[in-house]
């Protein structure tokens, strides 16, 4: 059985990242004992600790993303589904069953699926995937923050905080800003 989740859907900067985890049924109780839950409900330090420990409990995992040009071309919803599909496809075997965070199943995955709205808080498998995806994306954005000062990316991880919006007003967008998202924000700042 696999769980899949994406992170960065509401961000203004950077890719949407997805992780899929393939977990043996007997490991689910161990995930619960570790304190796996929705990545948003964990401190950054605890997320990092779990991201290092979790792969020991998986058969395998896959991480993928949809880049900014893809998001701008096909929209964030479709880009999120694409990233999740690619993460599942990176697993060495196709799972018999996939739990998907959100309201949509993955159209190009042949496995039986269940979409779970708020799944990262309801399913340990989806929660584990959310932790891996969040740590991977946060690390990427922190590294990119050095190339793009002025947007407070190391703190906001690409989301639209006041400092990020101020950076957009002062410096405009970078090639890694989601142009459709940012255009609306910049229009509202004027």
PDB file of C-alpha atoms in Angstrom:
ATOM      1  CA  UNK A   1       0.000   0.000   0.000  1.00  0.00           C
ATOM      2  CA  UNK A   2       1.226   3.501  -0.776  1.00  0.00           C
ATOM      3  CA  UNK A   3       0.453   7.006   0.381  1.00  0.00           C
ATOM      4  CA  UNK A   4       1.125  10.115  -1.688  1.00  0.00           C
ATOM      5  CA  UNK A   5       0.988  13.827  -0.901  1.00  0.00           C
ATOM      6  CA  UNK A   6       2.179  17.119  -2.337  1.00  0.00           C
ATOM      7  CA  UNK A   7       3.491  20.290  -0.721  1.00  0.00           C
ATOM      8  CA  UNK A   8       3.909  23.815  -1.987  1.00  0.00           C
ATOM      9  CA  UNK A   9       0.565  24.066  -3.690  1.00  0.00           C
ATOM     10  CA  UNK A  10      -0.184  27.519  -2.269  1.00  0.00           C
ATOM     11  CA  UNK A  11       3.329  28.933  -2.623  1.00  0.00           C
ATOM     12  CA  UNK A  12       4.264  31.835  -4.895  1.00  0.00           C
ATOM     13  CA  UNK A  13       7.786  30.555  -5.554  1.00  0.00           C
ATOM     14  CA  UNK A  14       9.280  27.229  -6.516  1.00  0.00           C
ATOM     15  CA  UNK A  15       7.968  23.832  -7.561  1.00  0.00           C
ATOM     16  CA  UNK A  16       5.172  21.771  -6.139  1.00  0.00           C
ATOM     17  CA  UNK A  17       6.807  18.658  -4.648  1.00  0.00           C
ATOM     18  CA  UNK A  18       5.251  15.242  -4.074  1.00  0.00           C
ATOM     19  CA  UNK A  19       6.366  12.148  -2.230  1.00  0.00           C
ATOM     20  CA  UNK A  20       5.010   8.616  -2.396  1.00  0.00           C
ATOM     21  CA  UNK A  21       5.786   6.001   0.229  1.00  0.00           C
ATOM     22  CA  UNK A  22       5.347   2.250  -0.132  1.00  0.00           C
ATOM     23  CA  UNK A  23       4.815   0.830   3.333  1.00  0.00           C
ATOM     24  CA  UNK A  24       4.253  -2.749   4.478  1.00  0.00           C
ATOM     25  CA  UNK A  25       1.057  -3.105   6.500  1.00  0.00           C
ATOM     26  CA  UNK A  26       3.018  -4.344   9.514  1.00  0.00           C
ATOM     27  CA  UNK A  27       4.937  -1.029   9.695  1.00  0.00           C
ATOM     28  CA  UNK A  28       1.839   1.142  10.145  1.00  0.00           C
ATOM     29  CA  UNK A  29       1.794   0.699  13.932  1.00  0.00           C
ATOM     30  CA  UNK A  30       5.480   1.682  14.019  1.00  0.00           C
ATOM     31  CA  UNK A  31       4.729   4.865  12.067  1.00  0.00           C
ATOM     32  CA  UNK A  32       2.072   5.732  14.615  1.00  0.00           C
ATOM     33  CA  UNK A  33       4.505   5.103  17.482  1.00  0.00           C
ATOM     34  CA  UNK A  34       7.032   7.427  15.819  1.00  0.00           C
ATOM     35  CA  UNK A  35       4.474  10.231  15.867  1.00  0.00           C
ATOM     36  CA  UNK A  36       3.893  10.482  12.131  1.00  0.00           C
ATOM     37  CA  UNK A  37       1.199  13.005  11.296  1.00  0.00           C
ATOM     38  CA  UNK A  38       0.504  15.894   8.959  1.00  0.00           C
ATOM     39  CA  UNK A  39       3.829  17.653   8.294  1.00  0.00           C
ATOM     40  CA  UNK A  40       2.226  21.035   9.005  1.00  0.00           C
ATOM     41  CA  UNK A  41       1.597  19.945  12.603  1.00  0.00           C
ATOM     42  CA  UNK A  42       5.265  19.156  13.284  1.00  0.00           C
ATOM     43  CA  UNK A  43       8.126  21.502  14.080  1.00  0.00           C
ATOM     44  CA  UNK A  44      10.814  21.829  11.389  1.00  0.00           C
ATOM     45  CA  UNK A  45      13.243  19.979  13.661  1.00  0.00           C
ATOM     46  CA  UNK A  46      10.823  17.079  14.239  1.00  0.00           C
ATOM     47  CA  UNK A  47      10.025  16.878  10.512  1.00  0.00           C
ATOM     48  CA  UNK A  48      13.734  16.599   9.732  1.00  0.00           C
ATOM     49  CA  UNK A  49      14.225  13.886  12.352  1.00  0.00           C
ATOM     50  CA  UNK A  50      11.310  11.883  10.981  1.00  0.00           C
ATOM     51  CA  UNK A  51      12.405  12.365   7.365  1.00  0.00           C
ATOM     52  CA  UNK A  52      15.713  10.732   8.259  1.00  0.00           C
ATOM     53  CA  UNK A  53      14.133   7.888  10.256  1.00  0.00           C
ATOM     54  CA  UNK A  54      11.102   7.068   8.102  1.00  0.00           C
ATOM     55  CA  UNK A  55      12.805   5.376   5.126  1.00  0.00           C
ATOM     56  CA  UNK A  56      13.812   2.532   7.465  1.00  0.00           C
ATOM     57  CA  UNK A  57      10.090   1.645   7.696  1.00  0.00           C
ATOM     58  CA  UNK A  58       9.321   1.839   3.973  1.00  0.00           C
ATOM     59  CA  UNK A  59       9.749  -0.689   1.209  1.00  0.00           C
ATOM     60  CA  UNK A  60      10.635   2.366  -0.865  1.00  0.00           C
ATOM     61  CA  UNK A  61       9.729   5.949  -1.574  1.00  0.00           C
ATOM     62  CA  UNK A  62       9.741   8.338  -4.521  1.00  0.00           C
ATOM     63  CA  UNK A  63       9.975  12.114  -4.666  1.00  0.00           C
ATOM     64  CA  UNK A  64       9.112  14.200  -7.697  1.00  0.00           C
ATOM     65  CA  UNK A  65       8.012  17.714  -8.579  1.00  0.00           C
ATOM     66  CA  UNK A  66       6.353  19.909 -11.146  1.00  0.00           C
ATOM     67  CA  UNK A  67       8.419  22.979 -11.955  1.00  0.00           C
ATOM     68  CA  UNK A  68       7.231  26.574 -12.225  1.00  0.00           C
ATOM     69  CA  UNK A  69       6.819  26.614 -16.041  1.00  0.00           C
ATOM     70  CA  UNK A  70       4.641  23.504 -15.752  1.00  0.00           C
ATOM     71  CA  UNK A  71       2.547  25.085 -12.981  1.00  0.00           C
ATOM     72  CA  UNK A  72       2.055  28.233 -15.064  1.00  0.00           C
ATOM     73  CA  UNK A  73       1.224  26.178 -18.174  1.00  0.00           C
ATOM     74  CA  UNK A  74      -1.232  23.593 -16.813  1.00  0.00           C
ATOM     75  CA  UNK A  75      -2.349  25.169 -13.469  1.00  0.00           C
ATOM     76  CA  UNK A  76      -1.471  24.233  -9.910  1.00  0.00           C
ATOM     77  CA  UNK A  77      -4.118  21.543  -9.508  1.00  0.00           C
ATOM     78  CA  UNK A  78      -2.985  19.624 -12.594  1.00  0.00           C
ATOM     79  CA  UNK A  79       0.679  20.193 -11.703  1.00  0.00           C
ATOM     80  CA  UNK A  80       0.060  18.762  -8.216  1.00  0.00           C
ATOM     81  CA  UNK A  81      -1.549  15.656  -9.704  1.00  0.00           C
ATOM     82  CA  UNK A  82       1.329  15.314 -12.166  1.00  0.00           C
ATOM     83  CA  UNK A  83       3.926  15.551  -9.378  1.00  0.00           C
ATOM     84  CA  UNK A  84       2.051  12.920  -7.337  1.00  0.00           C
ATOM     85  CA  UNK A  85       1.790  10.586 -10.347  1.00  0.00           C
ATOM     86  CA  UNK A  86       5.510  10.916 -11.026  1.00  0.00           C
ATOM     87  CA  UNK A  87       6.311  10.196  -7.358  1.00  0.00           C
ATOM     88  CA  UNK A  88       4.216   7.002  -7.460  1.00  0.00           C
ATOM     89  CA  UNK A  89       5.843   5.998 -10.757  1.00  0.00           C
ATOM     90  CA  UNK A  90       9.279   6.280  -9.116  1.00  0.00           C
ATOM     91  CA  UNK A  91       8.409   3.429  -6.751  1.00  0.00           C
ATOM     92  CA  UNK A  92      10.180   0.219  -7.851  1.00  0.00           C
ATOM     93  CA  UNK A  93       6.872  -1.668  -7.906  1.00  0.00           C
ATOM     94  CA  UNK A  94       3.411  -0.361  -8.566  1.00  0.00           C
ATOM     95  CA  UNK A  95       1.439  -0.516  -5.304  1.00  0.00           C
ATOM     96  CA  UNK A  96      -1.772  -2.501  -5.147  1.00  0.00           C
ATOM     97  CA  UNK A  97      -3.521   0.430  -3.474  1.00  0.00           C
ATOM     98  CA  UNK A  98      -2.744   4.166  -3.283  1.00  0.00           C
ATOM     99  CA  UNK A  99      -4.070   6.625  -0.727  1.00  0.00           C
ATOM    100  CA  UNK A 100      -4.025  10.098  -2.285  1.00  0.00           C
ATOM    101  CA  UNK A 101      -4.253  13.348  -0.345  1.00  0.00           C
ATOM    102  CA  UNK A 102      -6.981  15.590  -1.727  1.00  0.00           C
ATOM    103  CA  UNK A 103     -10.178  15.156  -3.641  1.00  0.00           C
ATOM    104  CA  UNK A 104      -8.736  13.704  -6.835  1.00  0.00           C
ATOM    105  CA  UNK A 105      -7.321  10.310  -7.685  1.00  0.00           C
ATOM    106  CA  UNK A 106      -4.373  10.081 -10.057  1.00  0.00           C
ATOM    107  CA  UNK A 107      -5.662   9.579 -13.613  1.00  0.00           C
ATOM    108  CA  UNK A 108      -2.568   7.849 -15.031  1.00  0.00           C
ATOM    109  CA  UNK A 109      -2.025   5.403 -12.170  1.00  0.00           C
ATOM    110  CA  UNK A 110      -3.686   2.015 -12.731  1.00  0.00           C
ATOM    111  CA  UNK A 111      -3.640   0.965  -9.054  1.00  0.00           C
ATOM    112  CA  UNK A 112      -6.803   1.030  -6.969  1.00  0.00           C
ATOM    113  CA  UNK A 113      -6.965   4.436  -5.268  1.00  0.00           C
ATOM    114  CA  UNK A 114      -8.771   6.396  -2.621  1.00  0.00           C
ATOM    115  CA  UNK A 115      -8.691  10.192  -2.501  1.00  0.00           C
ATOM    116  CA  UNK A 116      -8.885  11.509   1.061  1.00  0.00           C
ATOM    117  CA  UNK A 117      -9.558  15.195   1.641  1.00  0.00           C
ATOM    118  CA  UNK A 118      -7.279  16.232   4.505  1.00  0.00           C
ATOM    119  CA  UNK A 119      -5.558  12.870   4.141  1.00  0.00           C
ATOM    120  CA  UNK A 120      -2.252  14.075   5.593  1.00  0.00           C
ATOM    121  CA  UNK A 121      -4.040  14.368   8.940  1.00  0.00           C
ATOM    122  CA  UNK A 122      -6.099  11.188   8.570  1.00  0.00           C
ATOM    123  CA  UNK A 123      -3.699   8.620   7.095  1.00  0.00           C
ATOM    124  CA  UNK A 124      -0.283   7.666   8.455  1.00  0.00           C
ATOM    125  CA  UNK A 125       0.855   6.778   4.937  1.00  0.00           C
ATOM    126  CA  UNK A 126      -0.131  10.145   3.511  1.00  0.00           C
ATOM    127  CA  UNK A 127       1.295  11.866   6.603  1.00  0.00           C
ATOM    128  CA  UNK A 128       4.633  10.113   6.085  1.00  0.00           C
ATOM    129  CA  UNK A 129       4.642  11.209   2.436  1.00  0.00           C
ATOM    130  CA  UNK A 130       3.850  14.784   3.474  1.00  0.00           C
ATOM    131  CA  UNK A 131       6.845  14.819   5.818  1.00  0.00           C
ATOM    132  CA  UNK A 132       9.266  13.659   3.120  1.00  0.00           C
ATOM    133  CA  UNK A 133       7.896  16.102   0.555  1.00  0.00           C
ATOM    134  CA  UNK A 134       7.931  19.050   2.971  1.00  0.00           C
ATOM    135  CA  UNK A 135      11.500  18.462   4.146  1.00  0.00           C
ATOM    136  CA  UNK A 136      12.712  18.006   0.556  1.00  0.00           C
ATOM    137  CA  UNK A 137      10.964  21.168  -0.681  1.00  0.00           C
ATOM    138  CA  UNK A 138      11.958  23.294   2.333  1.00  0.00           C
ATOM    139  CA  UNK A 139      15.589  22.296   1.836  1.00  0.00           C
ATOM    140  CA  UNK A 140      15.426  23.251  -1.841  1.00  0.00           C
ATOM    141  CA  UNK A 141      13.836  26.643  -1.138  1.00  0.00           C
ATOM    142  CA  UNK A 142      16.378  27.376   1.604  1.00  0.00           C
ATOM    143  CA  UNK A 143      19.203  26.729  -0.876  1.00  0.00           C
ATOM    144  CA  UNK A 144      17.514  28.883  -3.527  1.00  0.00           C
ATOM    145  CA  UNK A 145      17.062  31.729  -1.025  1.00  0.00           C
ATOM    146  CA  UNK A 146      20.778  32.459  -1.332  1.00  0.00           C
ATOM    147  CA  UNK A 147      20.376  33.081  -5.081  1.00  0.00           C
ATOM    148  CA  UNK A 148      17.279  35.245  -4.642  1.00  0.00           C
ATOM    149  CA  UNK A 149      17.721  37.581  -1.651  1.00  0.00           C
ATOM    150  CA  UNK A 150      15.047  40.136  -0.902  1.00  0.00           C
ATOM    151  CA  UNK A 151      12.070  37.775  -0.683  1.00  0.00           C
ATOM    152  CA  UNK A 152      12.742  36.208   2.760  1.00  0.00           C
ATOM    153  CA  UNK A 153      12.516  32.758   1.157  1.00  0.00           C
ATOM    154  CA  UNK A 154      14.546  31.028   3.872  1.00  0.00           C
ATOM    155  CA  UNK A 155      11.801  31.940   6.352  1.00  0.00           C
ATOM    156  CA  UNK A 156       8.648  31.749   4.249  1.00  0.00           C
ATOM    157  CA  UNK A 157       9.646  28.820   1.977  1.00  0.00           C
ATOM    158  CA  UNK A 158       8.063  30.582  -0.980  1.00  0.00           C
ATOM    159  CA  UNK A 159       4.659  31.321   0.546  1.00  0.00           C
ATOM    160  CA  UNK A 160       3.090  34.789   0.315  1.00  0.00           C
ATOM    161  CA  UNK A 161       4.060  36.374   3.611  1.00  0.00           C
ATOM    162  CA  UNK A 162       4.169  40.143   4.033  1.00  0.00           C
ATOM    163  CA  UNK A 163       7.969  40.183   3.533  1.00  0.00           C
ATOM    164  CA  UNK A 164       7.657  38.090   0.386  1.00  0.00           C
ATOM    165  CA  UNK A 165       4.972  40.383  -1.024  1.00  0.00           C
ATOM    166  CA  UNK A 166       7.153  43.396  -0.188  1.00  0.00           C
ATOM    167  CA  UNK A 167      10.023  41.762  -2.103  1.00  0.00           C
ATOM    168  CA  UNK A 168       7.715  41.290  -5.097  1.00  0.00           C
ATOM    169  CA  UNK A 169       6.777  44.958  -4.958  1.00  0.00           C
ATOM    170  CA  UNK A 170      10.425  46.089  -4.712  1.00  0.00           C
ATOM    171  CA  UNK A 171      12.148  43.623  -7.067  1.00  0.00           C
ATOM    172  CA  UNK A 172       9.429  42.039  -9.192  1.00  0.00           C
ATOM    173  CA  UNK A 173       9.400  38.334  -9.911  1.00  0.00           C
ATOM    174  CA  UNK A 174      12.247  35.891 -10.486  1.00  0.00           C
ATOM    175  CA  UNK A 175      12.189  33.021 -13.019  1.00  0.00           C
ATOM    176  CA  UNK A 176      11.177  30.724 -10.136  1.00  0.00           C
ATOM    177  CA  UNK A 177       8.108  32.738  -9.154  1.00  0.00           C
ATOM    178  CA  UNK A 178       4.761  31.428 -10.324  1.00  0.00           C
ATOM    179  CA  UNK A 179       3.857  34.190 -12.739  1.00  0.00           C
ATOM    180  CA  UNK A 180       0.084  33.719 -12.686  1.00  0.00           C
ATOM    181  CA  UNK A 181      -0.018  33.745  -8.871  1.00  0.00           C
ATOM    182  CA  UNK A 182       2.339  36.694  -8.540  1.00  0.00           C
ATOM    183  CA  UNK A 183       0.654  38.830 -11.186  1.00  0.00           C
ATOM    184  CA  UNK A 184      -2.534  38.876  -9.104  1.00  0.00           C
ATOM    185  CA  UNK A 185      -0.637  39.770  -5.950  1.00  0.00           C
ATOM    186  CA  UNK A 186       1.345  42.546  -7.623  1.00  0.00           C
ATOM    187  CA  UNK A 187      -1.872  43.979  -9.093  1.00  0.00           C
ATOM    188  CA  UNK A 188      -3.404  44.034  -5.606  1.00  0.00           C
ATOM    189  CA  UNK A 189      -0.328  45.775  -4.159  1.00  0.00           C
ATOM    190  CA  UNK A 190      -0.703  48.715  -6.563  1.00  0.00           C
TER     191      UNK A 190
END
